[in-house]
CSV table of N, CA and C in Angstrom, one decimal:
chain,number,residue,atom,x,y,z
A,12,MET,N,240.5,-3.5,2.0
A,12,MET,CA,239.4,-4.0,2.9
A,12,MET,C,239.3,-5.5,3.0
A,13,GLN,N,240.5,-6.1,3.0
A,13,GLN,CA,240.5,-7.6,3.1
A,13,GLN,C,240.0,-8.1,4.4
A,14,PHE,N,240.3,-7.3,5.4
A,14,PHE,CA,239.9,-7.7,6.8
A,14,PHE,C,238.4,-7.8,6.9
A,15,LEU,N,237.6,-6.8,6.3
A,15,LEU,CA,236.2,-6.8,6.4
A,15,LEU,C,235.6,-8.1,5.7
A,16,THR,N,236.2,-8.4,4.6
A,16,THR,CA,235.8,-9.6,3.8
A,16,THR,C,235.9,-10.8,4.7
A,17,HIS,N,237.0,-10.9,5.4
A,17,HIS,CA,237.2,-12.1,6.3
A,17,HIS,C,236.1,-12.1,7.4
A,18,ILE,N,235.8,-11.0,7.9
A,18,ILE,CA,234.8,-10.9,9.0
A,18,ILE,C,233.4,-11.4,8.4
A,19,ILE,N,233.1,-10.9,7.3
A,19,ILE,CA,231.8,-11.3,6.7
A,19,ILE,C,231.7,-12.8,6.4
A,20,PHE,N,232.9,-13.3,5.9
A,20,PHE,CA,232.9,-14.7,5.6
A,20,PHE,C,232.8,-15.5,6.9
A,21,LEU,N,233.4,-15.1,7.9
A,21,LEU,CA,233.3,-15.8,9.2
A,21,LEU,C,231.9,-15.7,9.7
A,22,LEU,N,231.3,-14.6,9.6
A,22,LEU,CA,229.9,-14.4,10.1
A,22,LEU,C,229.0,-15.4,9.3
A,23,ASN,N,229.1,-15.4,8.0
A,23,ASN,CA,228.3,-16.3,7.2
A,23,ASN,C,228.5,-17.8,7.6
A,24,LEU,N,229.7,-18.1,7.9
A,24,LEU,CA,230.1,-19.5,8.3
A,24,LEU,C,229.4,-19.8,9.6
A,25,LEU,N,229.5,-18.9,10.6
A,25,LEU,CA,228.9,-19.0,11.9
A,25,LEU,C,227.4,-19.2,11.8
A,26,LYS,N,226.7,-18.4,10.9
A,26,LYS,CA,225.3,-18.5,10.7
A,26,LYS,C,224.9,-19.9,10.2
A,27,THR,N,225.7,-20.4,9.2
A,27,THR,CA,225.5,-21.7,8.7
A,27,THR,C,225.6,-22.8,9.7
A,28,LEU,N,226.6,-22.7,10.6
A,28,LEU,CA,226.7,-23.6,11.7
A,28,LEU,C,225.6,-23.6,12.6
A,29,ILE,N,225.1,-22.4,13.0
A,29,ILE,CA,224.0,-22.2,13.9
A,29,ILE,C,222.7,-22.8,13.3
A,30,ASN,N,222.6,-22.6,12.0
A,30,ASN,CA,221.4,-23.2,11.3
A,30,ASN,C,221.4,-24.7,11.3
A,31,HIS,N,222.6,-25.3,11.2
A,31,HIS,CA,222.7,-26.7,11.3
A,31,HIS,C,222.4,-27.3,12.7
A,32,PHE,N,222.8,-26.5,13.7
A,32,PHE,CA,222.7,-27.0,15.1
A,32,PHE,C,221.3,-26.8,15.6
A,33,THR,N,220.5,-25.9,15.0
A,33,THR,CA,219.2,-25.6,15.5
A,33,THR,C,218.1,-26.4,14.8
């Protein structure tokens, strides 16, 4: 399930970016 881990990591990164831009 390496694929799922990558997805979760990307989602967390995206949320962090959104938090910085808002």
